[in-house]
mmCIF file of C-alpha atoms and ligand atoms in Angstrom:
data_model
loop_
_atom_site.group_PDB
_atom_site.id
_atom_site.type_symbol
_atom_site.label_atom_id
_atom_site.label_comp_id
_atom_site.label_asym_id
_atom_site.label_seq_id
_atom_site.Cartn_x
_atom_site.Cartn_y
_atom_site.Cartn_z
ATOM 1 C CA UNK R 264 34.289 9.494 30.074
ATOM 2 C CA UNK R 265 33.153 6.412 28.121
ATOM 3 C CA UNK R 266 35.900 4.232 26.766
ATOM 4 C CA UNK R 267 33.785 1.596 25.021
ATOM 5 C CA UNK R 268 31.733 2.148 21.903
ATOM 6 C CA UNK R 269 28.415 0.766 20.763
ATOM 7 C CA UNK R 270 27.062 1.326 17.295
ATOM 8 C CA UNK R 271 23.460 0.440 16.460
ATOM 9 C CA UNK R 272 22.370 0.026 12.837
ATOM 10 C CA UNK R 273 18.624 -0.150 12.352
ATOM 11 C CA UNK R 274 15.843 -0.053 9.825
ATOM 12 C CA UNK R 275 12.327 0.996 10.712
ATOM 13 C CA UNK R 276 9.593 1.195 8.096
ATOM 14 C CA UNK R 277 6.919 2.857 10.199
ATOM 15 C CA UNK R 278 8.497 3.830 13.522
ATOM 16 C CA UNK R 279 8.095 0.850 15.862
ATOM 17 C CA UNK R 280 11.705 -0.218 15.550
ATOM 18 C CA UNK R 281 13.089 3.309 15.820
ATOM 19 C CA UNK R 282 11.142 3.846 19.058
ATOM 20 C CA UNK R 283 12.501 0.560 20.437
ATOM 21 C CA UNK R 284 16.055 1.463 19.388
ATOM 22 C CA UNK R 285 15.704 4.846 21.099
ATOM 23 C CA UNK R 286 14.848 3.108 24.387
ATOM 24 C CA UNK R 287 17.727 0.639 24.073
ATOM 25 C CA UNK R 288 20.184 3.412 23.135
ATOM 26 C CA UNK R 289 19.121 5.560 26.092
ATOM 27 C CA UNK R 290 19.641 2.749 28.610
ATOM 28 C CA UNK R 291 22.983 1.681 27.125
ATOM 29 C CA UNK R 292 24.165 5.307 27.112
ATOM 30 C CA UNK R 293 23.745 5.420 30.869
ATOM 31 C CA UNK R 294 26.560 2.894 31.222
ATOM 32 C CA UNK R 295 30.208 3.122 30.225
ATOM 33 C CA UNK R 296 29.211 2.776 26.561
ATOM 34 C CA UNK R 297 29.362 5.630 24.095
ATOM 35 C CA UNK R 298 26.405 4.900 21.802
ATOM 36 C CA UNK R 299 25.836 6.005 18.222
ATOM 37 C CA UNK R 300 22.971 5.074 15.943
ATOM 38 C CA UNK R 301 22.724 4.934 12.187
ATOM 39 C CA UNK R 302 20.130 3.861 9.669
ATOM 40 C CA UNK R 303 20.752 0.850 7.481
ATOM 41 C CA UNK R 304 19.330 2.592 4.423
ATOM 42 C CA UNK R 305 21.822 5.460 4.696
ATOM 43 C CA UNK R 306 24.895 3.466 5.712
ATOM 44 C CA UNK R 307 27.407 1.210 4.057
ATOM 45 C CA UNK R 308 28.047 -2.083 5.843
ATOM 46 C CA UNK R 309 31.766 -1.388 5.830
ATOM 47 C CA UNK R 310 31.169 1.718 7.999
ATOM 48 C CA UNK R 311 30.344 -0.680 10.834
ATOM 49 C CA UNK R 312 32.188 -3.325 12.797
ATOM 50 C CA UNK R 313 34.780 -1.121 14.447
ATOM 51 C CA UNK R 314 32.935 -0.652 17.736
ATOM 52 C CA UNK R 315 33.163 -2.821 20.843
ATOM 53 C CA UNK R 316 29.475 -3.624 20.525
ATOM 54 C CA UNK R 317 27.413 -3.807 17.332
ATOM 55 C CA UNK R 318 23.620 -3.617 17.628
ATOM 56 C CA UNK R 319 21.358 -4.566 14.732
ATOM 57 C CA UNK R 320 17.637 -3.793 14.781
ATOM 58 C CA UNK R 321 14.878 -4.378 12.239
ATOM 59 C CA UNK R 322 11.217 -5.392 11.937
ATOM 60 C CA UNK R 323 10.381 -9.035 11.334
ATOM 61 C CA UNK R 324 8.807 -9.423 7.897
ATOM 62 C CA UNK R 325 7.445 -12.735 6.627
ATOM 63 C CA UNK R 326 9.465 -14.641 9.220
ATOM 64 C CA UNK R 327 12.642 -12.940 7.965
ATOM 65 C CA UNK R 328 13.176 -9.265 7.235
ATOM 66 C CA UNK R 329 13.301 -7.004 4.194
ATOM 67 C CA UNK R 330 15.668 -8.216 1.448
ATOM 68 C CA UNK R 331 17.718 -5.005 1.436
ATOM 69 C CA UNK R 332 18.341 -5.430 5.184
ATOM 70 C CA UNK R 333 19.465 -9.030 4.633
ATOM 71 C CA UNK R 334 21.807 -7.801 1.870
ATOM 72 C CA UNK R 335 23.247 -5.249 4.292
ATOM 73 C CA UNK R 336 23.839 -7.874 6.988
ATOM 74 C CA UNK R 337 25.500 -10.209 4.508
ATOM 75 C CA UNK R 338 27.988 -7.447 3.632
ATOM 76 C CA UNK R 339 28.931 -6.539 7.223
ATOM 77 C CA UNK R 340 32.684 -6.652 7.782
ATOM 78 C CA UNK R 341 34.294 -9.298 9.951
ATOM 79 C CA UNK R 342 35.235 -8.588 13.538
ATOM 80 C CA UNK R 343 38.022 -10.072 15.594
ATOM 81 C CA UNK R 344 36.745 -9.277 19.080
ATOM 82 C CA UNK R 345 33.448 -7.351 18.798
ATOM 83 C CA UNK R 346 30.236 -8.313 20.512
ATOM 84 C CA UNK R 347 26.833 -8.090 18.862
ATOM 85 C CA UNK R 348 23.173 -7.943 19.826
ATOM 86 C CA UNK R 349 19.974 -8.074 17.803
ATOM 87 C CA UNK R 350 16.643 -6.367 18.466
ATOM 88 C CA UNK R 351 13.634 -7.261 16.346
ATOM 89 C CA UNK R 352 10.165 -5.771 16.522
ATOM 90 C CA UNK R 353 7.208 -7.808 15.359
ATOM 91 C CA UNK R 354 3.458 -8.232 15.482
ATOM 92 C CA UNK R 355 3.601 -11.674 17.047
ATOM 93 C CA UNK R 356 6.466 -14.006 16.143
ATOM 94 C CA UNK R 357 10.049 -13.685 14.873
ATOM 95 C CA UNK R 358 10.190 -17.057 13.105
ATOM 96 C CA UNK R 359 13.793 -18.172 12.869
ATOM 97 C CA UNK R 360 15.328 -14.929 11.683
ATOM 98 C CA UNK R 361 17.265 -14.445 14.942
ATOM 99 C CA UNK R 362 18.882 -17.845 14.673
ATOM 100 C CA UNK R 363 20.060 -17.237 11.108
ATOM 101 C CA UNK R 364 21.399 -13.754 11.888
ATOM 102 C CA UNK R 365 23.172 -15.014 14.998
ATOM 103 C CA UNK R 366 25.000 -17.631 12.946
ATOM 104 C CA UNK R 367 25.932 -15.102 10.255
ATOM 105 C CA UNK R 368 27.452 -12.787 12.851
ATOM 106 C CA UNK R 369 29.209 -15.637 14.583
ATOM 107 C CA UNK R 370 30.761 -16.685 11.262
ATOM 108 C CA UNK R 371 31.967 -13.103 10.835
ATOM 109 C CA UNK R 372 33.740 -13.257 14.181
ATOM 110 C CA UNK R 373 31.276 -11.406 16.437
ATOM 111 C CA UNK R 374 30.304 -12.786 19.817
ATOM 112 C CA UNK R 375 26.456 -12.875 19.815
ATOM 113 C CA UNK R 376 25.414 -11.706 23.255
ATOM 114 C CA UNK R 377 21.672 -11.115 23.239
ATOM 115 C CA UNK R 378 18.484 -10.894 21.202
ATOM 116 C CA UNK R 379 15.455 -8.746 22.055
ATOM 117 C CA UNK R 380 12.105 -9.883 20.672
ATOM 118 C CA UNK R 381 9.805 -6.904 20.985
ATOM 119 C CA UNK R 382 6.105 -7.250 20.277
ATOM 120 C CA UNK R 383 4.606 -4.119 18.741
ATOM 121 C CA UNK R 384 1.363 -3.317 16.954
ATOM 122 C CA UNK R 385 1.396 -4.751 13.452
ATOM 123 C CA UNK R 386 1.843 -2.383 10.541
ATOM 124 C CA UNK R 387 0.798 -4.948 7.928
ATOM 125 C CA UNK R 388 -2.696 -5.139 6.400
ATOM 126 C CA UNK R 389 -4.302 -3.367 9.311
ATOM 127 C CA UNK R 390 -8.063 -3.443 9.047
ATOM 128 C CA UNK R 391 -8.840 -1.406 12.139
ATOM 129 C CA UNK R 392 -7.745 2.030 13.252
ATOM 130 C CA UNK R 393 -5.107 2.381 15.945
ATOM 131 C CA UNK R 394 -6.814 2.119 19.340
ATOM 132 C CA UNK R 395 -6.127 1.823 23.072
ATOM 133 C CA UNK R 396 -5.036 -1.782 22.699
ATOM 134 C CA UNK R 397 -2.311 -0.704 20.254
ATOM 135 C CA UNK R 398 -1.209 1.946 22.714
ATOM 136 C CA UNK R 399 -0.940 -0.685 25.430
ATOM 137 C CA UNK R 400 1.034 -3.066 23.170
ATOM 138 C CA UNK R 401 3.347 -0.203 22.259
ATOM 139 C CA UNK R 402 3.877 0.738 25.897
ATOM 140 C CA UNK R 403 4.683 -2.873 26.800
ATOM 141 C CA UNK R 404 6.949 -3.170 23.751
ATOM 142 C CA UNK R 405 8.984 -0.152 24.791
ATOM 143 C CA UNK R 406 9.245 -1.458 28.348
ATOM 144 C CA UNK R 407 10.483 -4.760 26.939
ATOM 145 C CA UNK R 408 13.126 -2.848 24.924
ATOM 146 C CA UNK R 409 14.322 -1.041 28.069
ATOM 147 C CA UNK R 410 14.297 -4.258 30.043
ATOM 148 C CA UNK R 411 16.401 -5.983 27.374
ATOM 149 C CA UNK R 412 18.989 -3.192 27.546
ATOM 150 C CA UNK R 413 19.116 -3.289 31.353
ATOM 151 C CA UNK R 414 19.541 -7.070 31.307
ATOM 152 C CA UNK R 415 22.163 -6.709 28.630
ATOM 153 C CA UNK R 416 24.264 -4.477 30.841
ATOM 154 C CA UNK R 417 23.968 -7.024 33.630
ATOM 155 C CA UNK R 418 25.062 -9.848 31.315
ATOM 156 C CA UNK R 419 21.670 -11.502 31.558
ATOM 157 C CA UNK R 420 20.579 -11.737 27.908
ATOM 158 C CA UNK R 421 20.755 -14.686 25.556
ATOM 159 C CA UNK R 422 20.254 -15.348 21.868
ATOM 160 C CA UNK R 423 19.058 -18.907 21.588
ATOM 161 C CA UNK R 424 15.843 -18.718 19.641
ATOM 162 C CA UNK R 425 14.621 -21.172 17.020
ATOM 163 C CA UNK R 426 15.045 -24.864 16.529
ATOM 164 C CA UNK R 427 16.207 -25.230 12.924
ATOM 165 C CA UNK R 428 19.662 -25.542 11.415
ATOM 166 C CA UNK R 429 21.007 -21.971 11.039
ATOM 167 C CA UNK R 430 21.220 -21.018 7.358
ATOM 168 C CA UNK R 431 21.410 -17.288 6.664
ATOM 169 C CA UNK R 432 22.174 -17.764 2.948
ATOM 170 C CA UNK R 433 19.151 -20.052 2.607
ATOM 171 C CA UNK R 434 16.909 -17.508 4.352
ATOM 172 C CA UNK R 435 18.185 -14.787 2.023
ATOM 173 C CA UNK R 436 17.449 -16.893 -1.054
ATOM 174 C CA UNK R 437 13.988 -17.802 0.228
ATOM 175 C CA UNK R 438 13.289 -14.131 0.933
ATOM 176 C CA UNK R 439 14.280 -13.162 -2.623
ATOM 177 C CA UNK R 440 11.715 -15.645 -3.966
ATOM 178 C CA UNK R 441 9.055 -14.737 -1.420
ATOM 179 C CA UNK R 442 9.365 -11.010 -2.055
ATOM 180 C CA UNK R 443 8.662 -11.566 -5.755
ATOM 181 C CA UNK R 444 5.352 -13.067 -4.679
ATOM 182 C CA UNK R 445 4.691 -10.336 -2.092
ATOM 183 C CA UNK R 446 5.362 -7.627 -4.679
ATOM 184 C CA UNK R 447 2.825 -9.106 -7.062
ATOM 185 C CA UNK R 448 0.248 -9.636 -4.318
ATOM 186 C CA UNK R 449 0.721 -6.330 -2.514
ATOM 187 C CA UNK R 450 1.385 -4.026 -5.435
ATOM 188 C CA UNK R 451 1.282 -0.372 -4.467
ATOM 189 C CA UNK R 452 -0.785 2.024 -6.501
ATOM 190 C CA UNK R 453 -1.883 5.603 -6.169
ATOM 191 C CA UNK R 454 -5.375 6.970 -5.988
ATOM 192 C CA UNK R 455 -4.900 9.843 -8.424
ATOM 193 C CA UNK R 456 -7.878 11.803 -7.183
ATOM 194 C CA UNK R 457 -6.410 11.971 -3.669
ATOM 195 C CA UNK R 458 -2.701 12.426 -4.408
ATOM 196 C CA UNK R 459 -1.570 16.062 -4.312
ATOM 197 C CA UNK R 460 1.901 15.356 -5.706
ATOM 198 C CA UNK R 461 3.731 16.275 -2.477
ATOM 199 C CA UNK R 462 6.578 13.819 -3.304
ATOM 200 C CA UNK R 463 6.894 12.624 0.291
ATOM 201 C CA UNK R 464 6.549 8.967 -0.702
ATOM 202 C CA UNK R 465 9.438 9.253 -3.164
ATOM 203 C CA UNK R 466 11.595 11.014 -0.575
ATOM 204 C CA UNK R 467 11.057 8.454 2.195
ATOM 205 C CA UNK R 468 11.354 5.164 0.301
ATOM 206 C CA UNK R 469 14.479 3.467 1.719
ATOM 207 C CA UNK R 470 15.412 1.842 -1.589
ATOM 208 C CA UNK R 471 14.510 4.592 -4.075
ATOM 209 C CA UNK R 472 11.646 2.545 -5.487
ATOM 210 C CA UNK R 473 9.417 5.556 -6.173
ATOM 211 C CA UNK R 474 9.916 8.309 -8.719
ATOM 212 C CA UNK R 475 7.571 11.178 -9.514
ATOM 213 C CA UNK R 476 6.297 11.433 -13.057
ATOM 214 C CA UNK R 477 3.892 14.141 -14.145
ATOM 215 C CA UNK R 478 3.134 14.934 -10.509
ATOM 216 C CA UNK R 479 2.288 11.373 -9.505
ATOM 217 C CA UNK R 480 4.343 8.597 -7.873
ATOM 218 C CA UNK R 481 5.452 5.679 -9.996
ATOM 219 C CA UNK R 482 6.286 2.492 -8.117
ATOM 220 C CA UNK R 483 9.098 0.423 -9.590
ATOM 221 C CA UNK R 484 10.025 -3.228 -9.109
ATOM 222 C CA UNK R 485 12.165 -3.232 -5.949
ATOM 223 C CA UNK R 486 9.464 -2.673 -3.333
ATOM 224 C CA UNK R 487 10.343 -4.164 0.072
ATOM 225 C CA UNK R 488 6.694 -3.906 1.258
ATOM 226 C CA UNK R 489 7.971 -1.984 4.281
ATOM 227 C CA UNK R 490 4.788 0.143 4.493
ATOM 228 C CA UNK R 491 6.676 3.404 4.909
ATOM 229 C CA UNK R 492 5.332 5.331 1.915
ATOM 230 C CA UNK R 493 1.861 3.927 2.428
ATOM 231 C CA UNK R 494 1.770 4.792 6.132
ATOM 232 C CA UNK R 495 3.221 8.281 5.813
ATOM 233 C CA UNK R 496 1.191 9.504 2.842
ATOM 234 C CA UNK R 497 -0.677 12.542 4.214
ATOM 235 C CA UNK R 498 -3.545 12.087 1.748
ATOM 236 C CA UNK R 499 -3.953 8.321 2.325
ATOM 237 C CA UNK R 500 -3.604 8.089 -1.438
ATOM 238 C CA UNK R 501 -1.621 4.835 -1.645
ATOM 239 C CA UNK R 502 -3.348 1.465 -1.766
ATOM 240 C CA UNK R 503 -1.771 -1.950 -1.163
ATOM 241 C CA UNK R 504 -2.876 -4.699 -3.518
ATOM 242 C CA UNK R 505 -5.819 -2.500 -4.447
ATOM 243 C CA UNK R 506 -7.007 -2.359 -0.822
ATOM 244 C CA UNK R 507 -7.206 0.677 1.443
ATOM 245 C CA UNK R 508 -5.827 -0.643 4.713
ATOM 246 C CA UNK R 509 -5.567 1.458 7.859
ATOM 247 C CA UNK R 510 -2.262 3.301 8.000
ATOM 248 C CA UNK R 511 0.060 2.665 10.947
ATOM 249 C CA UNK R 512 2.963 4.877 11.887
ATOM 250 C CA UNK R 513 4.432 5.583 15.315
ATOM 251 C CA UNK R 514 6.744 8.255 13.935
ATOM 252 C CA UNK R 515 6.557 10.814 11.168
ATOM 253 C CA UNK R 516 10.294 10.257 10.690
ATOM 254 C CA UNK R 517 10.991 6.557 11.334
ATOM 255 C CA UNK R 518 14.632 7.011 10.305
ATOM 256 C CA UNK R 519 15.284 9.473 13.103
ATOM 257 C CA UNK R 520 16.118 8.698 16.737
ATOM 258 C CA UNK R 521 15.738 11.592 19.115
ATOM 259 C CA UNK R 522 19.125 12.549 20.506
ATOM 260 C CA UNK R 523 20.905 10.182 18.125
ATOM 261 C CA UNK R 524 20.648 11.820 14.722
ATOM 262 C CA UNK R 525 21.917 9.233 12.214
ATOM 263 C CA UNK R 526 23.069 12.039 9.930
ATOM 264 C CA UNK R 527 25.557 13.118 12.567
ATOM 265 C CA UNK R 528 27.290 9.726 12.650
HETATM 266 C C1 FMN M 836 5.454 -7.178 4.886
HETATM 267 C C2 FMN M 836 5.371 -7.366 6.376
HETATM 268 C C3 FMN M 836 5.528 -8.627 6.917
HETATM 269 C C4 FMN M 836 5.451 -8.803 8.298
HETATM 270 N N1 FMN M 836 5.677 -10.061 8.791
HETATM 271 C C5 FMN M 836 5.657 -10.260 10.122
HETATM 272 C C6 FMN M 836 5.940 -11.564 10.647
HETATM 273 O O1 FMN M 836 6.282 -12.503 9.922
HETATM 274 N N2 FMN M 836 5.850 -11.745 11.991
HETATM 275 C C7 FMN M 836 5.494 -10.712 12.827
HETATM 276 O O2 FMN M 836 5.407 -10.952 14.033
HETATM 277 N N3 FMN M 836 5.247 -9.451 12.374
HETATM 278 C C8 FMN M 836 5.330 -9.206 11.032
HETATM 279 N N4 FMN M 836 5.094 -7.938 10.541
HETATM 280 C C9 FMN M 836 4.783 -6.828 11.486
HETATM 281 C C10 FMN M 836 6.004 -5.980 11.795
HETATM 282 O O3 FMN M 836 7.140 -6.777 12.081
HETATM 283 C C11 FMN M 836 5.784 -5.058 13.003
HETATM 284 O O4 FMN M 836 4.615 -4.317 12.920
HETATM 285 C C12 FMN M 836 7.007 -4.163 13.203
HETATM 286 O O5 FMN M 836 7.020 -3.680 14.535
HETATM 287 C C13 FMN M 836 7.048 -2.964 12.266
HETATM 288 O O6 FMN M 836 8.205 -2.209 12.559
HETATM 289 P P1 FMN M 836 8.485 -0.764 11.971
HETATM 290 O O7 FMN M 836 7.358 0.130 12.420
HETATM 291 O O8 FMN M 836 9.781 -0.369 12.595
HETATM 292 O O9 FMN M 836 8.565 -0.882 10.495
HETATM 293 C C14 FMN M 836 5.186 -7.710 9.170
HETATM 294 C C15 FMN M 836 5.035 -6.429 8.618
HETATM 295 C C16 FMN M 836 5.135 -6.249 7.243
HETATM 296 C C17 FMN M 836 4.999 -4.864 6.674
HETATM 297 S S1 SF4 M 837 2.927 10.965 -0.366
HETATM 298 FE FE1 SF4 M 837 0.826 10.586 -1.021
HETATM 299 S S2 SF4 M 837 0.057 12.599 -1.642
HETATM 300 FE FE2 SF4 M 837 2.295 12.744 -1.567
HETATM 301 S S3 SF4 M 837 2.972 12.256 -3.692
HETATM 302 FE FE3 SF4 M 837 2.999 10.331 -2.525
HETATM 303 S S4 SF4 M 837 0.976 9.409 -2.919
HETATM 304 FE FE4 SF4 M 837 0.838 11.553 -3.487
HETATM 305 S S1 SF4 M 838 7.790 1.651 -2.269
HETATM 306 FE FE1 SF4 M 838 6.927 2.076 -0.219
HETATM 307 S S2 SF4 M 838 6.572 0.059 0.708
HETATM 308 FE FE2 SF4 M 838 7.940 -0.222 -1.068
HETATM 309 S S3 SF4 M 838 10.024 -0.132 -0.217
HETATM 310 FE FE3 SF4 M 838 9.497 1.951 -0.862
HETATM 311 S S4 SF4 M 838 8.624 2.926 0.979
HETATM 312 FE FE4 SF4 M 838 8.645 0.694 1.347
#
């Protein structure tokens, strides 16, 4: 019977991060840890912080991550003796996000014990269809997630990435400014002739940025540019900045982890 608890809070726009979290959770569950998983978009920060080990996972976005994820991290409760790890998925590079998050958690009293940097196929402005190369990158990414978890259990992980002064608050402020620019550059719009009014985009948006009006989606002003609605639209009816990019999604339900239903937490 497990006597230690691990809670993983994650956000995944299009499935890469949820697949990586599933691998990490499976490996950690085979130890003395009792693992539960929850989504950041459906949790309150204060629900967390009571476990022996806190895991945070998210996609890298613009060298940081989505503003609503940064807000969530900022609001995490303090811990007196908990450990923490971070897992990020990314197309190529994490920037300094790991360094800033490590310092935030350290200030809150967590002991930062390891960071996984998992390369996955990019879900941003994809010009070509998913192909064998993406499959290979995905396979290697999932192996790297498993390997991180195995090393974690053996005490062999570290979290020493980046060479700037840690400044989580500064990163959060910069992200707020940057996302204003991203929202104006990558404005979502709907191709009315393709949209069949299924409402899926409105249902899946993690921040409630889409409402349906007269059978069509209306995009409001809090878009995180997470690609979820765009990638899951069955009719490929959503464009990004007026461009029809290739959709990328490794899961039809990126908020769900097989065997670890966040709604059961
Ligand atoms: C708006 C946006 C910005 C991104 N910025 C970065 C970046 O700075 N560095 C990087 O390596 N990947 C970047 N990516 C790629 C994602 O981090 C990567 O595809 C990730 O695995 C997606 O995870 P998800 O499927 O769980 O949402 C970006 C993706 C988006 C949508
Ligand atoms: S998911 Fe696509 S088809 Fe469905 S309402 Fe949204 S834009 Fe229209
Ligand atoms: S509107 Fe689409 S891209 Fe923007 S936050 Fe919602 S799901 Fe993500």
